[in-house]
PDB file of N, CA and C in Angstrom:
ATOM      1  N   UNK K1469    -106.148 261.137  82.068  1.00 77.00           N
ATOM      2  CA  UNK K1469    -106.611 262.248  82.357  1.00 77.00           C
ATOM      3  C   UNK K1469    -107.049 263.189  81.274  1.00 77.00           C
ATOM      4  N   UNK K1470    -108.420 263.580  80.053  1.00 92.00           N
ATOM      5  CA  UNK K1470    -108.550 264.408  79.417  1.00 92.00           C
ATOM      6  C   UNK K1470    -109.714 265.181  79.414  1.00 92.00           C
ATOM      7  N   UNK K1471    -110.627 266.110  78.773  1.00 97.00           N
ATOM      8  CA  UNK K1471    -111.592 266.734  79.026  1.00 97.00           C
ATOM      9  C   UNK K1471    -112.678 266.599  78.597  1.00 97.00           C
ATOM     10  N   UNK K1472    -113.770 266.783  79.238  1.00 98.00           N
ATOM     11  CA  UNK K1472    -115.297 266.004  78.624  1.00 98.00           C
ATOM     12  C   UNK K1472    -115.954 266.812  78.171  1.00 98.00           C
ATOM     13  N   UNK K1473    -116.782 266.662  77.338  1.00 98.00           N
ATOM     14  CA  UNK K1473    -118.068 267.708  77.385  1.00 98.00           C
ATOM     15  C   UNK K1473    -119.046 267.096  77.563  1.00 98.00           C
ATOM     16  N   UNK K1474    -119.942 268.439  77.838  1.00 98.00           N
ATOM     17  CA  UNK K1474    -121.010 267.442  79.314  1.00 98.00           C
ATOM     18  C   UNK K1474    -122.362 267.926  78.613  1.00 98.00           C
ATOM     19  N   UNK K1475    -123.618 267.827  79.027  1.00 97.00           N
ATOM     20  CA  UNK K1475    -124.770 267.752  78.514  1.00 97.00           C
ATOM     21  C   UNK K1475    -125.293 269.346  77.264  1.00 97.00           C
ATOM     22  N   UNK K1476    -124.275 270.902  78.531  1.00 97.00           N
ATOM     23  CA  UNK K1476    -125.331 271.664  77.911  1.00 97.00           C
ATOM     24  C   UNK K1476    -124.553 271.985  76.312  1.00 97.00           C
ATOM     25  N   UNK K1477    -123.484 271.164  75.768  1.00 97.00           N
ATOM     26  CA  UNK K1477    -122.940 270.828  74.674  1.00 97.00           C
ATOM     27  C   UNK K1477    -124.336 270.852  73.746  1.00 97.00           C
ATOM     28  N   UNK K1478    -125.506 269.882  74.059  1.00 94.00           N
ATOM     29  CA  UNK K1478    -125.809 268.860  73.263  1.00 94.00           C
ATOM     30  C   UNK K1478    -127.270 269.946  72.928  1.00 94.00           C
ATOM     31  N   UNK K1479    -126.777 269.523  71.811  1.00 77.00           N
ATOM     32  CA  UNK K1479    -128.384 270.610  71.265  1.00 77.00           C
ATOM     33  C   UNK K1479    -127.382 272.145  70.371  1.00 77.00           C
ATOM     34  N   UNK K1480    -126.128 272.756  71.467  1.00 89.00           N
ATOM     35  CA  UNK K1480    -125.981 274.526  71.301  1.00 89.00           C
ATOM     36  C   UNK K1480    -124.611 274.096  70.391  1.00 89.00           C
ATOM     37  N   UNK K1481    -123.779 273.279  70.727  1.00 90.00           N
ATOM     38  CA  UNK K1481    -122.676 273.244  69.375  1.00 90.00           C
ATOM     39  C   UNK K1481    -121.986 274.695  68.925  1.00 90.00           C
ATOM     40  N   UNK K1482    -121.276 274.958  69.770  1.00 91.00           N
ATOM     41  CA  UNK K1482    -120.840 276.471  69.408  1.00 91.00           C
ATOM     42  C   UNK K1482    -119.796 275.835  68.234  1.00 91.00           C
ATOM     43  N   UNK K1483    -119.433 275.429  68.875  1.00 93.00           N
ATOM     44  CA  UNK K1483    -118.504 274.681  67.894  1.00 93.00           C
ATOM     45  C   UNK K1483    -115.965 275.531  68.370  1.00 93.00           C
ATOM     46  N   UNK K1484    -116.134 276.746  68.868  1.00 96.00           N
ATOM     47  CA  UNK K1484    -115.066 277.500  68.732  1.00 96.00           C
ATOM     48  C   UNK K1484    -113.936 276.306  69.712  1.00 96.00           C
ATOM     49  N   UNK K1485    -114.606 275.621  70.573  1.00 97.00           N
ATOM     50  CA  UNK K1485    -113.886 274.441  71.241  1.00 97.00           C
ATOM     51  C   UNK K1485    -112.412 273.524  69.736  1.00 97.00           C
ATOM     52  N   UNK K1486    -113.455 273.655  69.104  1.00 97.00           N
ATOM     53  CA  UNK K1486    -112.916 273.230  67.736  1.00 97.00           C
ATOM     54  C   UNK K1486    -111.703 273.693  66.747  1.00 97.00           C
ATOM     55  N   UNK K1487    -112.149 274.944  66.948  1.00 97.00           N
ATOM     56  CA  UNK K1487    -111.358 276.438  66.735  1.00 97.00           C
ATOM     57  C   UNK K1487    -109.483 276.260  67.428  1.00 97.00           C
ATOM     58  N   UNK K1488    -109.936 276.070  69.024  1.00 98.00           N
ATOM     59  CA  UNK K1488    -109.343 276.440  69.576  1.00 98.00           C
ATOM     60  C   UNK K1488    -107.807 275.372  70.020  1.00 98.00           C
ATOM     61  N   UNK K1489    -108.208 274.056  69.295  1.00 98.00           N
ATOM     62  CA  UNK K1489    -108.008 272.803  70.598  1.00 98.00           C
ATOM     63  C   UNK K1489    -105.564 272.167  69.414  1.00 98.00           C
ATOM     64  N   UNK K1490    -105.455 272.602  70.022  1.00 98.00           N
ATOM     65  CA  UNK K1490    -104.472 272.721  68.909  1.00 98.00           C
ATOM     66  C   UNK K1490    -103.907 271.005  68.710  1.00 98.00           C
ATOM     67  N   UNK K1491    -104.425 269.543  68.844  1.00 98.00           N
ATOM     68  CA  UNK K1491    -104.248 268.680  68.070  1.00 98.00           C
ATOM     69  C   UNK K1491    -105.295 268.740  67.478  1.00 98.00           C
ATOM     70  N   UNK K1492    -105.985 269.290  67.543  1.00 97.00           N
ATOM     71  CA  UNK K1492    -107.490 268.624  66.816  1.00 97.00           C
ATOM     72  C   UNK K1492    -108.181 267.630  67.154  1.00 97.00           C
ATOM     73  N   UNK K1493    -107.910 267.507  68.756  1.00 97.00           N
ATOM     74  CA  UNK K1493    -108.811 265.883  68.725  1.00 97.00           C
ATOM     75  C   UNK K1493    -110.067 265.776  69.806  1.00 97.00           C
ATOM     76  N   UNK K1494    -110.981 267.523  68.804  1.00 97.00           N
ATOM     77  CA  UNK K1494    -112.487 267.634  68.613  1.00 97.00           C
ATOM     78  C   UNK K1494    -113.069 266.982  67.946  1.00 97.00           C
ATOM     79  N   UNK K1495    -114.320 265.935  68.176  1.00 97.00           N
ATOM     80  CA  UNK K1495    -115.074 265.785  67.267  1.00 97.00           C
ATOM     81  C   UNK K1495    -116.671 265.690  67.171  1.00 97.00           C
ATOM     82  N   UNK K1496    -116.531 266.808  65.726  1.00 95.00           N
ATOM     83  CA  UNK K1496    -118.681 266.621  65.947  1.00 95.00           C
ATOM     84  C   UNK K1496    -118.964 265.573  66.177  1.00 95.00           C
ATOM     85  N   UNK K1497    -120.328 265.482  66.751  1.00 95.00           N
ATOM     86  CA  UNK K1497    -121.168 264.012  66.845  1.00 95.00           C
ATOM     87  C   UNK K1497    -122.574 264.708  65.987  1.00 95.00           C
ATOM     88  N   UNK K1498    -123.117 263.286  66.014  1.00 92.00           N
ATOM     89  CA  UNK K1498    -124.836 263.662  65.885  1.00 92.00           C
ATOM     90  C   UNK K1498    -125.569 264.716  66.899  1.00 92.00           C
ATOM     91  N   UNK K1499    -125.050 265.501  67.915  1.00 93.00           N
ATOM     92  CA  UNK K1499    -125.650 266.623  68.876  1.00 93.00           C
ATOM     93  C   UNK K1499    -124.658 266.829  69.577  1.00 93.00           C
ATOM     94  N   UNK K1500    -124.057 266.901  69.218  1.00 97.00           N
ATOM     95  CA  UNK K1500    -122.804 267.739  70.333  1.00 97.00           C
ATOM     96  C   UNK K1500    -121.543 267.312  69.688  1.00 97.00           C
ATOM     97  N   UNK K1501    -120.361 268.181  70.438  1.00 97.00           N
ATOM     98  CA  UNK K1501    -118.971 267.801  69.977  1.00 97.00           C
ATOM     99  C   UNK K1501    -117.875 266.336  71.143  1.00 97.00           C
ATOM    100  N   UNK K1502    -117.334 265.944  70.526  1.00 97.00           N
ATOM    101  CA  UNK K1502    -116.781 264.629  72.005  1.00 97.00           C
ATOM    102  C   UNK K1502    -114.935 265.290  71.782  1.00 97.00           C
ATOM    103  N   UNK K1503    -114.811 265.152  72.869  1.00 97.00           N
ATOM    104  CA  UNK K1503    -113.372 264.542  73.424  1.00 97.00           C
ATOM    105  C   UNK K1503    -112.221 263.204  72.874  1.00 97.00           C
ATOM    106  N   UNK K1504    -111.815 263.477  72.407  1.00 96.00           N
ATOM    107  CA  UNK K1504    -110.379 261.830  72.456  1.00 96.00           C
ATOM    108  C   UNK K1504    -109.748 261.875  73.169  1.00 96.00           C
ATOM    109  N   UNK K1505    -110.655 260.758  73.922  1.00 94.00           N
ATOM    110  CA  UNK K1505    -109.004 261.393  75.564  1.00 94.00           C
ATOM    111  C   UNK K1505    -107.907 260.914  75.312  1.00 94.00           C
ATOM    112  N   UNK K1506    -107.864 259.466  73.756  1.00 94.00           N
ATOM    113  CA  UNK K1506    -106.344 259.671  73.771  1.00 94.00           C
ATOM    114  C   UNK K1506    -105.411 260.594  72.832  1.00 94.00           C
ATOM    115  N   UNK K1507    -106.018 262.071  71.952  1.00 96.00           N
ATOM    116  CA  UNK K1507    -105.415 262.046  71.912  1.00 96.00           C
ATOM    117  C   UNK K1507    -105.048 264.387  72.554  1.00 96.00           C
ATOM    118  N   UNK K1508    -105.627 264.276  73.790  1.00 97.00           N
ATOM    119  CA  UNK K1508    -106.348 265.476  74.154  1.00 97.00           C
ATOM    120  C   UNK K1508    -104.760 265.360  74.983  1.00 97.00           C
ATOM    121  N   UNK K1509    -104.449 267.099  75.036  1.00 97.00           N
ATOM    122  CA  UNK K1509    -102.838 267.034  75.959  1.00 97.00           C
ATOM    123  C   UNK K1509    -103.314 267.795  77.102  1.00 97.00           C
ATOM    124  N   UNK K1510    -104.496 267.644  77.793  1.00 96.00           N
ATOM    125  CA  UNK K1510    -104.625 268.693  78.467  1.00 96.00           C
ATOM    126  C   UNK K1510    -104.639 269.893  79.051  1.00 96.00           C
ATOM    127  N   UNK K1511    -104.606 271.055  77.665  1.00 97.00           N
ATOM    128  CA  UNK K1511    -104.066 272.394  78.157  1.00 97.00           C
ATOM    129  C   UNK K1511    -105.408 273.127  78.180  1.00 97.00           C
ATOM    130  N   UNK K1512    -106.098 272.813  77.900  1.00 97.00           N
ATOM    131  CA  UNK K1512    -107.669 273.101  78.804  1.00 97.00           C
ATOM    132  C   UNK K1512    -107.626 274.281  77.511  1.00 97.00           C
ATOM    133  N   UNK K1513    -107.583 274.564  76.789  1.00 98.00           N
ATOM    134  CA  UNK K1513    -107.704 275.806  75.745  1.00 98.00           C
ATOM    135  C   UNK K1513    -109.808 275.952  74.779  1.00 98.00           C
ATOM    136  N   UNK K1514    -109.911 274.548  75.736  1.00 98.00           N
ATOM    137  CA  UNK K1514    -111.055 274.756  74.488  1.00 98.00           C
ATOM    138  C   UNK K1514    -112.634 274.770  75.792  1.00 98.00           C
ATOM    139  N   UNK K1515    -111.950 274.378  77.100  1.00 97.00           N
ATOM    140  CA  UNK K1515    -112.448 274.835  78.349  1.00 97.00           C
ATOM    141  C   UNK K1515    -112.729 275.866  78.646  1.00 97.00           C
ATOM    142  N   UNK K1516    -112.333 276.609  78.178  1.00 97.00           N
ATOM    143  CA  UNK K1516    -111.125 278.701  78.943  1.00 97.00           C
ATOM    144  C   UNK K1516    -112.102 279.116  77.278  1.00 97.00           C
ATOM    145  N   UNK K1517    -112.952 278.733  76.370  1.00 98.00           N
ATOM    146  CA  UNK K1517    -113.780 279.140  75.034  1.00 98.00           C
ATOM    147  C   UNK K1517    -115.280 278.889  74.973  1.00 98.00           C
ATOM    148  N   UNK K1518    -115.014 278.233  75.355  1.00 97.00           N
ATOM    149  CA  UNK K1518    -115.897 276.870  76.103  1.00 97.00           C
ATOM    150  C   UNK K1518    -117.502 278.651  76.502  1.00 97.00           C
ATOM    151  N   UNK K1519    -118.566 278.432  75.342  1.00 96.00           N
ATOM    152  CA  UNK K1519    -119.484 280.107  75.854  1.00 96.00           C
ATOM    153  C   UNK K1519    -121.231 279.395  77.273  1.00 96.00           C
ATOM    154  N   UNK K1520    -121.156 277.975  76.766  1.00 96.00           N
ATOM    155  CA  UNK K1520    -122.524 277.356  77.816  1.00 96.00           C
ATOM    156  C   UNK K1520    -121.562 276.580  78.823  1.00 96.00           C
ATOM    157  N   UNK K1521    -120.375 276.606  79.311  1.00 96.00           N
ATOM    158  CA  UNK K1521    -119.010 275.570  79.948  1.00 96.00           C
ATOM    159  C   UNK K1521    -119.773 274.146  79.816  1.00 96.00           C
ATOM    160  N   UNK K1522    -119.612 273.475  79.035  1.00 97.00           N
ATOM    161  CA  UNK K1522    -119.896 272.458  79.089  1.00 97.00           C
ATOM    162  C   UNK K1522    -118.737 271.757  79.046  1.00 97.00           C
ATOM    163  N   UNK K1523    -117.417 271.660  79.318  1.00 98.00           N
ATOM    164  CA  UNK K1523    -115.880 270.936  79.647  1.00 98.00           C
ATOM    165  C   UNK K1523    -115.235 271.290  80.554  1.00 98.00           C
ATOM    166  N   UNK K1524    -114.939 269.254  80.822  1.00 98.00           N
ATOM    167  CA  UNK K1524    -114.575 269.758  82.127  1.00 98.00           C
ATOM    168  C   UNK K1524    -113.206 268.952  82.406  1.00 98.00           C
ATOM    169  N   UNK K1525    -113.215 268.830  83.012  1.00 97.00           N
ATOM    170  CA  UNK K1525    -111.277 268.060  83.144  1.00 97.00           C
ATOM    171  C   UNK K1525    -112.441 266.588  83.637  1.00 97.00           C
ATOM    172  N   UNK K1526    -111.642 264.864  83.528  1.00 95.00           N
ATOM    173  CA  UNK K1526    -112.249 264.196  83.429  1.00 95.00           C
ATOM    174  C   UNK K1526    -112.857 264.174  85.193  1.00 95.00           C
ATOM    175  N   UNK K1527    -112.039 264.052  86.064  1.00 96.00           N
ATOM    176  CA  UNK K1527    -112.250 263.896  87.800  1.00 96.00           C
ATOM    177  C   UNK K1527    -112.441 265.779  87.794  1.00 96.00           C
ATOM    178  N   UNK K1528    -113.014 266.320  87.003  1.00 97.00           N
ATOM    179  CA  UNK K1528    -114.157 267.189  87.853  1.00 97.00           C
ATOM    180  C   UNK K1528    -115.247 267.108  87.464  1.00 97.00           C
ATOM    181  N   UNK K1529    -115.781 266.389  86.360  1.00 98.00           N
ATOM    182  CA  UNK K1529    -117.448 266.776  85.387  1.00 98.00           C
ATOM    183  C   UNK K1529    -118.462 266.241  87.254  1.00 98.00           C
ATOM    184  N   UNK K1530    -119.177 267.000  87.149  1.00 98.00           N
ATOM    185  CA  UNK K1530    -120.268 267.080  88.120  1.00 98.00           C
ATOM    186  C   UNK K1530    -120.632 266.159  87.993  1.00 98.00           C
ATOM    187  N   UNK K1531    -120.678 265.334  89.707  1.00 97.00           N
ATOM    188  CA  UNK K1531    -121.406 263.894  89.469  1.00 97.00           C
ATOM    189  C   UNK K1531    -122.859 263.002  89.110  1.00 97.00           C
ATOM    190  N   UNK K1532    -123.934 264.905  88.698  1.00 98.00           N
ATOM    191  CA  UNK K1532    -125.139 264.766  87.179  1.00 98.00           C
ATOM    192  C   UNK K1532    -124.524 264.682  85.920  1.00 98.00           C
ATOM    193  N   UNK K1533    -123.650 264.674  85.866  1.00 98.00           N
ATOM    194  CA  UNK K1533    -123.389 264.527  83.884  1.00 98.00           C
ATOM    195  C   UNK K1533    -122.104 263.645  84.227  1.00 98.00           C
ATOM    196  N   UNK K1534    -121.697 262.473  85.042  1.00 97.00           N
ATOM    197  CA  UNK K1534    -121.052 261.626  84.830  1.00 97.00           C
ATOM    198  C   UNK K1534    -121.063 260.548  84.341  1.00 97.00           C
ATOM    199  N   UNK K1535    -122.142 260.788  83.221  1.00 97.00           N
ATOM    200  CA  UNK K1535    -123.028 259.503  82.282  1.00 97.00           C
ATOM    201  C   UNK K1535    -121.648 259.815  80.278  1.00 97.00           C
ATOM    202  N   UNK K1536    -121.531 260.875  81.094  1.00 97.00           N
ATOM    203  CA  UNK K1536    -120.815 262.397  79.354  1.00 97.00           C
ATOM    204  C   UNK K1536    -118.823 261.051  79.187  1.00 97.00           C
ATOM    205  N   UNK K1537    -118.568 260.987  80.545  1.00 96.00           N
ATOM    206  CA  UNK K1537    -117.281 260.627  80.344  1.00 96.00           C
ATOM    207  C   UNK K1537    -117.419 259.393  79.257  1.00 96.00           C
ATOM    208  N   UNK K1538    -118.137 258.205  80.411  1.00 95.00           N
ATOM    209  CA  UNK K1538    -118.159 256.827  79.209  1.00 95.00           C
ATOM    210  C   UNK K1538    -119.140 257.684  78.236  1.00 95.00           C
ATOM    211  N   UNK K1539    -119.700 257.930  77.126  1.00 95.00           N
ATOM    212  CA  UNK K1539    -120.908 258.691  76.220  1.00 95.00           C
ATOM    213  C   UNK K1539    -119.279 258.921  75.599  1.00 95.00           C
ATOM    214  N   UNK K1540    -118.513 259.601  76.191  1.00 94.00           N
ATOM    215  CA  UNK K1540    -117.477 260.456  75.465  1.00 94.00           C
ATOM    216  C   UNK K1540    -116.243 259.632  74.543  1.00 94.00           C
ATOM    217  N   UNK K1541    -116.125 258.787  75.581  1.00 93.00           N
ATOM    218  CA  UNK K1541    -114.982 257.479  75.116  1.00 93.00           C
ATOM    219  C   UNK K1541    -115.647 256.470  73.573  1.00 93.00           C
ATOM    220  N   UNK K1542    -117.081 255.503  74.558  1.00 95.00           N
ATOM    221  CA  UNK K1542    -117.841 255.521  74.136  1.00 95.00           C
ATOM    222  C   UNK K1542    -118.051 256.011  71.959  1.00 95.00           C
ATOM    223  N   UNK K1543    -118.116 257.381  71.888  1.00 96.00           N
ATOM    224  CA  UNK K1543    -118.274 257.236  70.303  1.00 96.00           C
ATOM    225  C   UNK K1543    -116.921 257.440  69.995  1.00 96.00           C
ATOM    226  N   UNK K1544    -115.744 257.592  70.509  1.00 94.00           N
ATOM    227  CA  UNK K1544    -114.422 257.195  69.908  1.00 94.00           C
ATOM    228  C   UNK K1544    -114.137 255.397  69.677  1.00 94.00           C
ATOM    229  N   UNK K1545    -114.902 254.803  70.854  1.00 91.00           N
ATOM    230  CA  UNK K1545    -114.668 253.473  71.051  1.00 91.00           C
ATOM    231  C   UNK K1545    -115.386 252.875  69.451  1.00 91.00           C
ATOM    232  N   UNK K1546    -116.093 253.671  68.913  1.00 80.00           N
ATOM    233  CA  UNK K1546    -117.379 252.345  67.721  1.00 80.00           C
ATOM    234  C   UNK K1546    -117.025 252.992  66.703  1.00 80.00           C
ATOM    235  N   UNK K1547    -115.462 254.727  66.560  1.00 71.00           N
ATOM    236  CA  UNK K1547    -115.316 254.613  64.635  1.00 71.00           C
ATOM    237  C   UNK K1547    -114.345 253.959  64.261  1.00 71.00           C
TER     238      UNK K1547
END
């Protein structure tokens, strides 16, 4: 299980999450950041610093944000 970045990040892209990630698993996309689920170590550092509260553990993503779980995985599959 990994952390997932959801819709509040769109167009915001504050970037604090990238700065604190100890394994560099967060990458910038066109509209938002994404967390590589294969590299994420579930430390929670990114979640704690997100100013727009866009980051959740995968199993805690709100129902109305579930599409971001697959969008996150798809971002890294297409690389």
